[in-house]
PDB file of C-alpha atoms in Angstrom:
ATOM      1  CA  MET A   1       0.000   0.000   0.000  1.00 83.00           C
ATOM      2  CA  ASN A   2       0.842   3.643  -0.388  1.00 95.00           C
ATOM      3  CA  HIS A   3       0.249   6.617   1.897  1.00 98.00           C
ATOM      4  CA  ARG A   4       0.000  10.260   0.924  1.00 98.00           C
ATOM      5  CA  ILE A   5      -1.086  13.672   2.157  1.00 98.00           C
ATOM      6  CA  GLU A   6      -4.321  14.871   0.587  1.00 97.00           C
ATOM      7  CA  PHE A   7      -6.654  17.863   0.820  1.00 98.00           C
ATOM      8  CA  ALA A   8     -10.313  17.754  -0.256  1.00 97.00           C
ATOM      9  CA  GLN A   9     -10.835  21.509   0.116  1.00 97.00           C
ATOM     10  CA  THR A  10      -8.516  24.495   0.104  1.00 97.00           C
ATOM     11  CA  GLY A  11      -7.677  26.298   3.320  1.00 97.00           C
ATOM     12  CA  GLY A  12      -5.176  26.306   6.172  1.00 97.00           C
ATOM     13  CA  PRO A  13      -2.843  23.499   7.239  1.00 98.00           C
ATOM     14  CA  GLU A  14      -5.759  21.755   8.968  1.00 98.00           C
ATOM     15  CA  VAL A  15      -7.144  20.620   5.585  1.00 98.00           C
ATOM     16  CA  LEU A  16      -4.178  18.272   5.057  1.00 98.00           C
ATOM     17  CA  ARG A  17      -4.994  14.628   5.759  1.00 98.00           C
ATOM     18  CA  TRP A  18      -2.834  11.450   5.915  1.00 98.00           C
ATOM     19  CA  ILE A  19      -4.563   8.721   3.922  1.00 97.00           C
ATOM     20  CA  GLU A  20      -3.930   5.192   2.692  1.00 97.00           C
ATOM     21  CA  CYS A  21      -4.267   4.700  -1.059  1.00 95.00           C
ATOM     22  CA  PRO A  22      -3.448   2.088  -3.713  1.00 94.00           C
ATOM     23  CA  LEU A  23       0.028   1.807  -5.143  1.00 95.00           C
ATOM     24  CA  PRO A  24      -0.048   3.654  -8.481  1.00 95.00           C
ATOM     25  CA  ARG A  25       1.015   2.136 -11.803  1.00 96.00           C
ATOM     26  CA  PRO A  26       3.034   4.115 -14.354  1.00 97.00           C
ATOM     27  CA  GLY A  27       1.298   4.919 -17.620  1.00 97.00           C
ATOM     28  CA  PRO A  28       2.964   5.657 -20.951  1.00 97.00           C
ATOM     29  CA  ASP A  29       5.905   8.081 -20.597  1.00 97.00           C
ATOM     30  CA  GLU A  30       5.713   7.849 -16.790  1.00 98.00           C
ATOM     31  CA  LEU A  31       7.959   6.643 -13.982  1.00 98.00           C
ATOM     32  CA  LEU A  32       6.893   5.091 -10.695  1.00 98.00           C
ATOM     33  CA  ILE A  33       9.120   6.597  -8.001  1.00 98.00           C
ATOM     34  CA  ARG A  34       9.566   5.435  -4.421  1.00 98.00           C
ATOM     35  CA  HIS A  35      10.373   8.607  -2.489  1.00 98.00           C
ATOM     36  CA  HIS A  36      13.242   8.810  -0.019  1.00 98.00           C
ATOM     37  CA  ALA A  37      12.979  12.550   0.730  1.00 98.00           C
ATOM     38  CA  ILE A  38      10.427  15.240  -0.144  1.00 98.00           C
ATOM     39  CA  GLY A  39      11.103  18.951  -0.352  1.00 97.00           C
ATOM     40  CA  LEU A  40       8.939  21.379   1.624  1.00 95.00           C
ATOM     41  CA  ASN A  41       8.510  24.703  -0.179  1.00 91.00           C
ATOM     42  CA  PHE A  42       6.440  27.823   0.365  1.00 88.00           C
ATOM     43  CA  VAL A  43       4.767  27.272  -2.986  1.00 88.00           C
ATOM     44  CA  ASP A  44       3.151  24.175  -1.434  1.00 95.00           C
ATOM     45  CA  THR A  45       1.171  26.460   0.885  1.00 94.00           C
ATOM     46  CA  TYR A  46      -0.084  28.415  -2.137  1.00 90.00           C
ATOM     47  CA  VAL A  47      -1.420  25.193  -3.651  1.00 95.00           C
ATOM     48  CA  ARG A  48      -3.039  24.117  -0.380  1.00 97.00           C
ATOM     49  CA  SER A  49      -4.651  27.529   0.196  1.00 95.00           C
ATOM     50  CA  GLY A  50      -6.037  27.807  -3.337  1.00 94.00           C
ATOM     51  CA  LEU A  51      -3.841  30.733  -4.382  1.00 90.00           C
ATOM     52  CA  TYR A  52      -2.422  28.400  -7.042  1.00 90.00           C
ATOM     53  CA  PRO A  53      -5.413  26.293  -8.207  1.00 92.00           C
ATOM     54  CA  VAL A  54      -5.171  22.540  -8.783  1.00 93.00           C
ATOM     55  CA  ALA A  55      -6.933  20.704 -11.600  1.00 92.00           C
ATOM     56  CA  ALA A  56      -9.275  18.788  -9.287  1.00 94.00           C
ATOM     57  CA  LEU A  57      -9.921  17.920  -5.646  1.00 96.00           C
ATOM     58  CA  PRO A  58      -8.959  15.935  -3.672  1.00 97.00           C
ATOM     59  CA  ALA A  59      -5.339  16.667  -4.477  1.00 97.00           C
ATOM     60  CA  CYS A  60      -1.889  15.848  -3.153  1.00 97.00           C
ATOM     61  CA  PRO A  61       0.498  18.805  -2.761  1.00 97.00           C
ATOM     62  CA  GLY A  62       4.229  18.969  -3.348  1.00 97.00           C
ATOM     63  CA  SER A  63       6.382  19.422  -6.429  1.00 95.00           C
ATOM     64  CA  GLU A  64       9.860  18.342  -5.294  1.00 97.00           C
ATOM     65  CA  ALA A  65      11.259  14.990  -4.169  1.00 98.00           C
ATOM     66  CA  ALA A  66      14.035  12.463  -4.660  1.00 98.00           C
ATOM     67  CA  GLY A  67      13.935   8.684  -4.769  1.00 98.00           C
ATOM     68  CA  VAL A  68      14.406   5.548  -6.827  1.00 98.00           C
ATOM     69  CA  VAL A  69      12.672   4.513 -10.037  1.00 98.00           C
ATOM     70  CA  ALA A  70      10.581   1.440  -9.148  1.00 98.00           C
ATOM     71  CA  ALA A  71       8.930   0.888 -12.552  1.00 98.00           C
ATOM     72  CA  VAL A  72       9.072   2.395 -16.031  1.00 98.00           C
ATOM     73  CA  GLY A  73       6.033   2.971 -18.229  1.00 97.00           C
ATOM     74  CA  ALA A  74       5.765   2.321 -21.948  1.00 96.00           C
ATOM     75  CA  ASP A  75       7.724   4.593 -24.310  1.00 94.00           C
ATOM     76  CA  VAL A  76      10.037   5.933 -21.584  1.00 96.00           C
ATOM     77  CA  ARG A  77      13.579   6.508 -22.788  1.00 94.00           C
ATOM     78  CA  GLY A  78      16.673   7.244 -20.735  1.00 94.00           C
ATOM     79  CA  PHE A  79      15.508   5.811 -17.395  1.00 97.00           C
ATOM     80  CA  ALA A  80      15.562   2.329 -15.891  1.00 97.00           C
ATOM     81  CA  GLU A  81      14.456   0.648 -12.677  1.00 97.00           C
ATOM     82  CA  GLY A  82      16.880   1.442  -9.879  1.00 98.00           C
ATOM     83  CA  ASP A  83      17.894   4.880 -11.190  1.00 98.00           C
ATOM     84  CA  ARG A  84      18.322   7.543  -8.517  1.00 98.00           C
ATOM     85  CA  VAL A  85      16.265  10.547  -9.587  1.00 98.00           C
ATOM     86  CA  ALA A  86      14.887  13.853  -8.397  1.00 98.00           C
ATOM     87  CA  TYR A  87      12.423  16.409  -9.701  1.00 98.00           C
ATOM     88  CA  ALA A  88      11.341  19.937  -8.831  1.00 95.00           C
ATOM     89  CA  ASP A  89       8.651  21.045 -11.250  1.00 89.00           C
ATOM     90  CA  GLY A  90       6.356  18.116 -11.842  1.00 85.00           C
ATOM     91  CA  PRO A  91       2.598  18.158 -11.333  1.00 91.00           C
ATOM     92  CA  PRO A  92       1.548  18.267  -7.648  1.00 93.00           C
ATOM     93  CA  GLY A  93       1.738  14.925  -5.884  1.00 96.00           C
ATOM     94  CA  ALA A  94       5.112  14.741  -4.131  1.00 98.00           C
ATOM     95  CA  TYR A  95       3.664  14.366  -0.607  1.00 98.00           C
ATOM     96  CA  ALA A  96       3.433  10.595  -1.018  1.00 98.00           C
ATOM     97  CA  GLU A  97       5.456   7.465  -0.327  1.00 98.00           C
ATOM     98  CA  TRP A  98       5.129   6.437  -3.987  1.00 98.00           C
ATOM     99  CA  ARG A  99       3.991   8.434  -7.006  1.00 98.00           C
ATOM    100  CA  THR A 100       3.927   8.374 -10.787  1.00 98.00           C
ATOM    101  CA  LEU A 101       5.617  11.214 -12.633  1.00 98.00           C
ATOM    102  CA  PRO A 102       5.952  12.145 -16.313  1.00 97.00           C
ATOM    103  CA  ALA A 103       9.513  11.157 -17.152  1.00 97.00           C
ATOM    104  CA  ARG A 104      10.245  14.529 -18.757  1.00 96.00           C
ATOM    105  CA  HIS A 105      10.349  16.123 -15.279  1.00 97.00           C
ATOM    106  CA  ALA A 106      12.881  13.702 -13.768  1.00 98.00           C
ATOM    107  CA  LEU A 107      16.627  14.202 -13.506  1.00 98.00           C
ATOM    108  CA  LYS A 108      19.207  11.515 -12.806  1.00 97.00           C
ATOM    109  CA  LEU A 109      21.209  12.308  -9.709  1.00 96.00           C
ATOM    110  CA  PRO A 110      25.001  12.462  -9.803  1.00 94.00           C
ATOM    111  CA  ASP A 111      26.616   9.952  -7.442  1.00 92.00           C
ATOM    112  CA  ALA A 112      27.826  12.758  -5.173  1.00 89.00           C
ATOM    113  CA  VAL A 113      24.303  14.100  -4.511  1.00 93.00           C
ATOM    114  CA  ASP A 114      22.311  12.161  -1.917  1.00 94.00           C
ATOM    115  CA  PHE A 115      18.506  12.038  -1.689  1.00 97.00           C
ATOM    116  CA  ALA A 116      18.215  14.544   1.157  1.00 97.00           C
ATOM    117  CA  THR A 117      20.438  17.081  -0.585  1.00 95.00           C
ATOM    118  CA  ALA A 118      18.543  16.683  -3.850  1.00 96.00           C
ATOM    119  CA  ALA A 119      15.118  17.105  -2.237  1.00 97.00           C
ATOM    120  CA  ALA A 120      16.344  20.093  -0.243  1.00 95.00           C
ATOM    121  CA  ALA A 121      18.244  21.837  -3.021  1.00 94.00           C
ATOM    122  CA  LEU A 122      16.782  21.130  -6.446  1.00 96.00           C
ATOM    123  CA  LEU A 123      13.807  23.490  -6.552  1.00 94.00           C
ATOM    124  CA  LYS A 124      15.535  26.158  -4.482  1.00 93.00           C
ATOM    125  CA  GLY A 125      18.809  25.839  -6.358  1.00 96.00           C
ATOM    126  CA  LEU A 126      17.165  25.989  -9.769  1.00 97.00           C
ATOM    127  CA  THR A 127      15.339  29.105  -8.555  1.00 96.00           C
ATOM    128  CA  VAL A 128      18.562  30.805  -7.485  1.00 97.00           C
ATOM    129  CA  GLN A 129      20.183  29.790 -10.769  1.00 98.00           C
ATOM    130  CA  PHE A 130      17.598  31.465 -12.983  1.00 98.00           C
ATOM    131  CA  LEU A 131      17.351  34.528 -10.737  1.00 98.00           C
ATOM    132  CA  LEU A 132      21.111  35.201 -10.671  1.00 98.00           C
ATOM    133  CA  GLN A 133      22.013  33.996 -14.146  1.00 96.00           C
ATOM    134  CA  GLN A 134      18.966  34.684 -16.300  1.00 96.00           C
ATOM    135  CA  THR A 135      16.564  37.214 -14.756  1.00 98.00           C
ATOM    136  CA  TYR A 136      19.368  39.631 -13.830  1.00 98.00           C
ATOM    137  CA  ARG A 137      23.104  38.969 -13.942  1.00 97.00           C
ATOM    138  CA  PRO A 138      24.755  41.060 -11.226  1.00 98.00           C
ATOM    139  CA  ARG A 139      28.303  42.219 -11.829  1.00 97.00           C
ATOM    140  CA  ARG A 140      31.237  41.355  -9.602  1.00 97.00           C
ATOM    141  CA  ASP A 141      31.242  43.540  -6.444  1.00 98.00           C
ATOM    142  CA  GLU A 142      27.707  44.748  -7.190  1.00 98.00           C
ATOM    143  CA  ILE A 143      25.405  45.025  -4.146  1.00 98.00           C
ATOM    144  CA  ILE A 144      22.099  43.210  -4.506  1.00 98.00           C
ATOM    145  CA  LEU A 145      19.210  43.078  -2.019  1.00 98.00           C
ATOM    146  CA  TRP A 146      17.705  39.659  -1.216  1.00 98.00           C
ATOM    147  CA  TYR A 147      14.745  38.951   1.079  1.00 98.00           C
ATOM    148  CA  ALA A 148      14.518  35.935   3.409  1.00 94.00           C
ATOM    149  CA  ALA A 149      18.275  35.471   3.215  1.00 96.00           C
ATOM    150  CA  ALA A 150      18.216  32.799   5.954  1.00 92.00           C
ATOM    151  CA  GLY A 151      15.522  30.718   4.248  1.00 89.00           C
ATOM    152  CA  GLY A 152      16.088  27.702   2.032  1.00 87.00           C
ATOM    153  CA  VAL A 153      16.392  29.762  -1.159  1.00 92.00           C
ATOM    154  CA  GLY A 154      18.153  32.598   0.618  1.00 94.00           C
ATOM    155  CA  LEU A 155      21.004  30.556   2.095  1.00 94.00           C
ATOM    156  CA  LEU A 156      21.755  29.097  -1.327  1.00 95.00           C
ATOM    157  CA  ALA A 157      21.601  32.587  -2.828  1.00 97.00           C
ATOM    158  CA  CYS A 158      24.100  33.870  -0.235  1.00 97.00           C
ATOM    159  CA  GLN A 159      26.562  31.145  -1.233  1.00 97.00           C
ATOM    160  CA  TRP A 160      26.030  31.431  -4.988  1.00 97.00           C
ATOM    161  CA  ALA A 161      26.365  35.222  -4.905  1.00 98.00           C
ATOM    162  CA  LYS A 162      29.615  34.932  -2.943  1.00 97.00           C
ATOM    163  CA  ALA A 163      30.942  32.441  -5.505  1.00 96.00           C
ATOM    164  CA  LEU A 164      30.175  35.017  -8.215  1.00 96.00           C
ATOM    165  CA  GLY A 165      31.893  37.795  -6.277  1.00 97.00           C
ATOM    166  CA  VAL A 166      28.552  39.583  -5.757  1.00 98.00           C
ATOM    167  CA  ARG A 167      27.787  41.377  -2.468  1.00 98.00           C
ATOM    168  CA  LEU A 168      24.424  40.099  -1.246  1.00 98.00           C
ATOM    169  CA  LEU A 169      22.669  42.314   1.296  1.00 98.00           C
ATOM    170  CA  GLY A 170      20.256  39.963   3.043  1.00 98.00           C
ATOM    171  CA  VAL A 171      16.906  40.973   4.523  1.00 98.00           C
ATOM    172  CA  VAL A 172      16.132  38.865   7.605  1.00 96.00           C
ATOM    173  CA  SER A 173      13.657  38.958  10.491  1.00 94.00           C
ATOM    174  CA  SER A 174      15.970  38.403  13.489  1.00 94.00           C
ATOM    175  CA  ASP A 175      19.549  38.671  14.682  1.00 96.00           C
ATOM    176  CA  ALA A 176      19.821  34.871  14.718  1.00 94.00           C
ATOM    177  CA  LYS A 177      18.825  34.702  11.062  1.00 94.00           C
ATOM    178  CA  ALA A 178      21.255  37.517  10.264  1.00 97.00           C
ATOM    179  CA  ALA A 179      24.053  35.406  11.723  1.00 97.00           C
ATOM    180  CA  GLN A 180      23.029  32.443   9.583  1.00 94.00           C
ATOM    181  CA  ALA A 181      22.956  34.527   6.406  1.00 96.00           C
ATOM    182  CA  LEU A 182      26.366  36.005   7.143  1.00 97.00           C
ATOM    183  CA  ALA A 183      27.807  32.561   7.841  1.00 96.00           C
ATOM    184  CA  ALA A 184      26.488  31.422   4.451  1.00 95.00           C
ATOM    185  CA  GLY A 185      28.220  34.238   2.609  1.00 97.00           C
ATOM    186  CA  ALA A 186      25.978  37.304   2.778  1.00 98.00           C
ATOM    187  CA  TRP A 187      27.949  40.541   2.565  1.00 98.00           C
ATOM    188  CA  ASN A 188      25.728  42.294   5.125  1.00 98.00           C
ATOM    189  CA  THR A 189      22.203  42.099   6.535  1.00 98.00           C
ATOM    190  CA  VAL A 190      19.195  44.212   7.465  1.00 98.00           C
ATOM    191  CA  VAL A 191      16.879  43.076  10.255  1.00 98.00           C
ATOM    192  CA  TRP A 192      13.513  44.188   8.878  1.00 96.00           C
ATOM    193  CA  PRO A 193      11.093  45.638   9.919  1.00 94.00           C
ATOM    194  CA  ARG A 194      13.086  46.520  13.065  1.00 95.00           C
ATOM    195  CA  GLU A 195      15.490  48.516  10.905  1.00 96.00           C
ATOM    196  CA  ASN A 196      14.348  50.980   8.265  1.00 97.00           C
ATOM    197  CA  LEU A 197      15.111  49.100   5.068  1.00 97.00           C
ATOM    198  CA  ALA A 198      15.583  51.989   2.646  1.00 98.00           C
ATOM    199  CA  ALA A 199      17.651  53.976   5.147  1.00 98.00           C
ATOM    200  CA  ARG A 200      19.937  51.008   5.761  1.00 97.00           C
ATOM    201  CA  VAL A 201      20.363  50.385   2.019  1.00 98.00           C
ATOM    202  CA  ARG A 202      21.161  54.071   1.497  1.00 98.00           C
ATOM    203  CA  GLU A 203      23.766  53.936   4.254  1.00 98.00           C
ATOM    204  CA  LEU A 204      25.464  50.779   2.961  1.00 97.00           C
ATOM    205  CA  THR A 205      25.504  51.928  -0.679  1.00 98.00           C
ATOM    206  CA  GLY A 206      26.661  55.480   0.007  1.00 97.00           C
ATOM    207  CA  GLY A 207      23.339  56.795  -1.247  1.00 98.00           C
ATOM    208  CA  ALA A 208      23.459  54.952  -4.575  1.00 98.00           C
ATOM    209  CA  MET A 209      20.792  52.370  -3.635  1.00 98.00           C
ATOM    210  CA  VAL A 210      20.686  49.050  -5.546  1.00 98.00           C
ATOM    211  CA  LYS A 211      20.028  48.106  -9.152  1.00 98.00           C
ATOM    212  CA  VAL A 212      18.094  44.946  -8.264  1.00 98.00           C
ATOM    213  CA  VAL A 213      15.928  43.682  -5.415  1.00 98.00           C
ATOM    214  CA  TYR A 214      14.992  39.991  -5.177  1.00 98.00           C
ATOM    215  CA  ASP A 215      11.715  39.953  -3.226  1.00 98.00           C
ATOM    216  CA  SER A 216      10.008  36.717  -2.147  1.00 95.00           C
ATOM    217  CA  VAL A 217       7.719  38.340   0.437  1.00 94.00           C
ATOM    218  CA  GLY A 218       5.209  40.015  -1.890  1.00 92.00           C
ATOM    219  CA  ARG A 219       2.434  42.247  -0.645  1.00 93.00           C
ATOM    220  CA  ASP A 220       4.014  43.458   2.624  1.00 93.00           C
ATOM    221  CA  SER A 221       7.392  44.331   1.104  1.00 95.00           C
ATOM    222  CA  PHE A 222       6.460  45.727  -2.305  1.00 96.00           C
ATOM    223  CA  ALA A 223       6.596  49.417  -1.367  1.00 95.00           C
ATOM    224  CA  ALA A 224       9.761  49.011   0.716  1.00 97.00           C
ATOM    225  CA  SER A 225      11.466  47.207  -2.154  1.00 98.00           C
ATOM    226  CA  LEU A 226      10.723  50.017  -4.608  1.00 98.00           C
ATOM    227  CA  ASP A 227      12.201  52.517  -2.138  1.00 98.00           C
ATOM    228  CA  CYS A 228      15.530  50.644  -2.219  1.00 98.00           C
ATOM    229  CA  LEU A 229      16.022  50.837  -5.984  1.00 98.00           C
ATOM    230  CA  ALA A 230      18.226  53.213  -7.897  1.00 98.00           C
ATOM    231  CA  PRO A 231      16.767  54.891 -11.015  1.00 98.00           C
ATOM    232  CA  PHE A 232      16.098  52.290 -13.740  1.00 98.00           C
ATOM    233  CA  GLY A 233      16.381  49.554 -11.086  1.00 98.00           C
ATOM    234  CA  LEU A 234      14.643  46.200 -11.276  1.00 98.00           C
ATOM    235  CA  LEU A 235      12.334  44.645  -8.687  1.00 98.00           C
ATOM    236  CA  VAL A 236      12.294  40.864  -9.113  1.00 98.00           C
ATOM    237  CA  SER A 237       9.164  39.688  -7.293  1.00 97.00           C
ATOM    238  CA  PHE A 238       9.467  35.898  -7.100  1.00 95.00           C
ATOM    239  CA  GLY A 239       7.263  34.926  -4.158  1.00 91.00           C
ATOM    240  CA  ASN A 240       4.110  35.720  -2.175  1.00 87.00           C
ATOM    241  CA  ALA A 241       4.988  34.808   1.424  1.00 83.00           C
ATOM    242  CA  SER A 242       2.798  37.640   2.747  1.00 86.00           C
ATOM    243  CA  GLY A 243       0.245  37.433  -0.066  1.00 86.00           C
ATOM    244  CA  PRO A 244       0.205  38.429  -3.734  1.00 86.00           C
ATOM    245  CA  VAL A 245       0.899  41.965  -4.914  1.00 91.00           C
ATOM    246  CA  THR A 246      -2.323  43.406  -6.374  1.00 90.00           C
ATOM    247  CA  GLY A 247      -3.714  46.774  -7.431  1.00 88.00           C
ATOM    248  CA  VAL A 248      -0.367  48.219  -8.491  1.00 88.00           C
ATOM    249  CA  ASP A 249      -0.379  51.812  -9.705  1.00 91.00           C
ATOM    250  CA  LEU A 250       2.106  51.748 -12.581  1.00 94.00           C
ATOM    251  CA  GLY A 251       2.639  55.469 -12.158  1.00 96.00           C
ATOM    252  CA  ILE A 252       4.621  54.788  -8.993  1.00 96.00           C
ATOM    253  CA  LEU A 253       7.336  53.199 -11.127  1.00 97.00           C
ATOM    254  CA  ALA A 254       7.714  56.468 -13.000  1.00 97.00           C
ATOM    255  CA  ARG A 255       7.697  58.615  -9.861  1.00 97.00           C
ATOM    256  CA  LYS A 256      10.397  56.516  -8.193  1.00 97.00           C
ATOM    257  CA  GLY A 257      12.815  56.608 -11.111  1.00 97.00           C
ATOM    258  CA  SER A 258      11.600  54.758 -14.219  1.00 98.00           C
ATOM    259  CA  LEU A 259      11.727  51.428 -12.402  1.00 98.00           C
ATOM    260  CA  TYR A 260      11.146  47.944 -13.780  1.00 98.00           C
ATOM    261  CA  VAL A 261       9.214  45.073 -12.161  1.00 97.00           C
ATOM    262  CA  THR A 262       9.140  41.415 -13.197  1.00 97.00           C
ATOM    263  CA  ARG A 263       7.404  38.326 -11.811  1.00 96.00           C
ATOM    264  CA  PRO A 264       9.395  35.302 -13.064  1.00 97.00           C
ATOM    265  CA  THR A 265       8.676  31.661 -12.220  1.00 94.00           C
ATOM    266  CA  LEU A 266      10.769  28.520 -12.220  1.00 94.00           C
ATOM    267  CA  HIS A 267       8.107  26.755 -14.261  1.00 92.00           C
ATOM    268  CA  THR A 268       8.712  29.021 -17.251  1.00 96.00           C
ATOM    269  CA  HIS A 269      12.463  28.494 -17.097  1.00 96.00           C
ATOM    270  CA  VAL A 270      12.271  24.689 -16.993  1.00 95.00           C
ATOM    271  CA  ALA A 271       9.319  24.278 -19.354  1.00 94.00           C
ATOM    272  CA  THR A 272      11.624  22.726 -21.948  1.00 95.00           C
ATOM    273  CA  ARG A 273      13.897  19.763 -21.329  1.00 95.00           C
ATOM    274  CA  ALA A 274      16.850  21.866 -22.475  1.00 95.00           C
ATOM    275  CA  GLY A 275      16.040  24.570 -19.938  1.00 96.00           C
ATOM    276  CA  LEU A 276      15.681  22.032 -17.137  1.00 97.00           C
ATOM    277  CA  GLU A 277      18.952  20.280 -17.948  1.00 96.00           C
ATOM    278  CA  GLN A 278      20.842  23.568 -18.327  1.00 96.00           C
ATOM    279  CA  GLY A 279      19.720  24.794 -14.918  1.00 96.00           C
ATOM    280  CA  ALA A 280      20.358  21.432 -13.258  1.00 96.00           C
ATOM    281  CA  ALA A 281      23.857  21.177 -14.749  1.00 95.00           C
ATOM    282  CA  ALA A 282      24.758  24.584 -13.311  1.00 96.00           C
ATOM    283  CA  LEU A 283      23.348  23.630  -9.903  1.00 96.00           C
ATOM    284  CA  PHE A 284      25.014  20.212  -9.753  1.00 94.00           C
ATOM    285  CA  ALA A 285      28.336  21.823 -10.707  1.00 93.00           C
ATOM    286  CA  GLN A 286      28.046  24.267  -7.799  1.00 93.00           C
ATOM    287  CA  LEU A 287      27.250  21.399  -5.427  1.00 92.00           C
ATOM    288  CA  ALA A 288      30.079  19.247  -6.758  1.00 87.00           C
ATOM    289  CA  ASP A 289      32.797  21.867  -6.297  1.00 87.00           C
ATOM    290  CA  GLY A 290      31.598  22.788  -2.808  1.00 89.00           C
ATOM    291  CA  ALA A 291      30.464  26.316  -3.651  1.00 91.00           C
ATOM    292  CA  LEU A 292      26.998  25.363  -2.384  1.00 94.00           C
ATOM    293  CA  ARG A 293      26.341  23.507   0.853  1.00 92.00           C
ATOM    294  CA  VAL A 294      22.739  22.689   1.695  1.00 92.00           C
ATOM    295  CA  HIS A 295      21.575  23.484   5.212  1.00 87.00           C
ATOM    296  CA  ILE A 296      18.649  21.269   6.194  1.00 92.00           C
ATOM    297  CA  GLY A 297      17.191  22.944   9.244  1.00 90.00           C
ATOM    298  CA  GLN A 298      14.089  20.826   9.785  1.00 94.00           C
ATOM    299  CA  ARG A 299      12.847  17.311   9.065  1.00 97.00           C
ATOM    300  CA  TRP A 300       9.291  16.069   9.661  1.00 98.00           C
ATOM    301  CA  PRO A 301       7.672  12.702   9.067  1.00 98.00           C
ATOM    302  CA  LEU A 302       5.503  12.980   5.963  1.00 98.00           C
ATOM    303  CA  ALA A 303       2.414  12.283   8.089  1.00 98.00           C
ATOM    304  CA  GLU A 304       3.104  15.548   9.972  1.00 98.00           C
ATOM    305  CA  ALA A 305       2.920  17.767   6.892  1.00 98.00           C
ATOM    306  CA  ALA A 306       0.312  20.036   8.525  1.00 98.00           C
ATOM    307  CA  ALA A 307       2.704  20.861  11.362  1.00 97.00           C
ATOM    308  CA  ALA A 308       5.439  21.537   8.820  1.00 97.00           C
ATOM    309  CA  HIS A 309       3.196  23.983   6.951  1.00 97.00           C
ATOM    310  CA  ARG A 310       2.373  25.817  10.180  1.00 97.00           C
ATOM    311  CA  ALA A 311       6.043  26.221  11.039  1.00 95.00           C
ATOM    312  CA  LEU A 312       6.899  27.377   7.521  1.00 92.00           C
ATOM    313  CA  GLN A 313       4.189  30.031   7.435  1.00 91.00           C
ATOM    314  CA  ALA A 314       5.062  31.249  10.942  1.00 90.00           C
ATOM    315  CA  ARG A 315       8.674  31.830   9.793  1.00 82.00           C
ATOM    316  CA  GLN A 316       9.908  29.327  12.357  1.00 87.00           C
ATOM    317  CA  THR A 317      12.185  27.523   9.897  1.00 86.00           C
ATOM    318  CA  THR A 318      15.727  28.182   8.712  1.00 81.00           C
ATOM    319  CA  GLY A 319      17.380  26.749   5.651  1.00 80.00           C
ATOM    320  CA  ALA A 320      15.650  23.912   3.829  1.00 86.00           C
ATOM    321  CA  SER A 321      12.982  21.605   5.251  1.00 94.00           C
ATOM    322  CA  LEU A 322      12.228  17.989   4.388  1.00 97.00           C
ATOM    323  CA  LEU A 323       9.313  15.608   4.725  1.00 98.00           C
ATOM    324  CA  LEU A 324      10.419  12.002   5.162  1.00 98.00           C
ATOM    325  CA  PRO A 325       8.265   9.039   4.050  1.00 95.00           C
TER     326      PRO A 325
END
């Protein structure tokens, strides 16, 4: 038998239920994967809450996991039973002991990358890769502003930016998280909202402000982020931790210096197999040479996914979090 987390209606963490279900069979172009580790990501809370709609209910959340191929469906090429694989952008359904997955979403794991590292780093690492190397490519010694610098994505961003010679100014919510971001490679930190964000950025940049802000908070930080940008600067809004940004007056971009705003997603960047493999190759190379080290701050049994969601939304986590079958 198989077990998975399911929700029959959207809402808070209380809608998540641990159920027993039949073992799935792979269809054409699908793999059956036995999970060893499952990534917990903030996007999972968007799916559960209904902010990101699912095709039908009941549904199983989760888009990132690592495990072993247990069976291969018809017409699958390039994979065999026993392969170690991971994925980060498949259809929802990762919160399960076993699941079927379209083979086009799976990546073979290098020998040096274990299941926990893959499940903790793939989605977050691919996100950092496209943000730093495709959305905006900061120059060496350039100061960039990055929210949630002690989170799973943020700690990887601190390390990757340092490897590129970029000075990452991390926005964090406590002194403890500031210490974690600095240890990971952040150039400096701002404890926000205790410190005035724009004033601190002005001080650290000698009044120049920054050319790019990477903002995963959303609604509550949108105005503060714009205030930190230099003329012609770019706000990269890549998350909605506090809720989505709505009702934007485009005139404010003109008044604050002909600013730019973009809302990129990982899904767009890995929509093609070539895009997925390019991003994964860059990530695996960073992991292999030691430039990136994955900090797994929390591990929960898969059955306790509701508790994990509560902790994530209350900002009680640091680094990456895993659910373990």
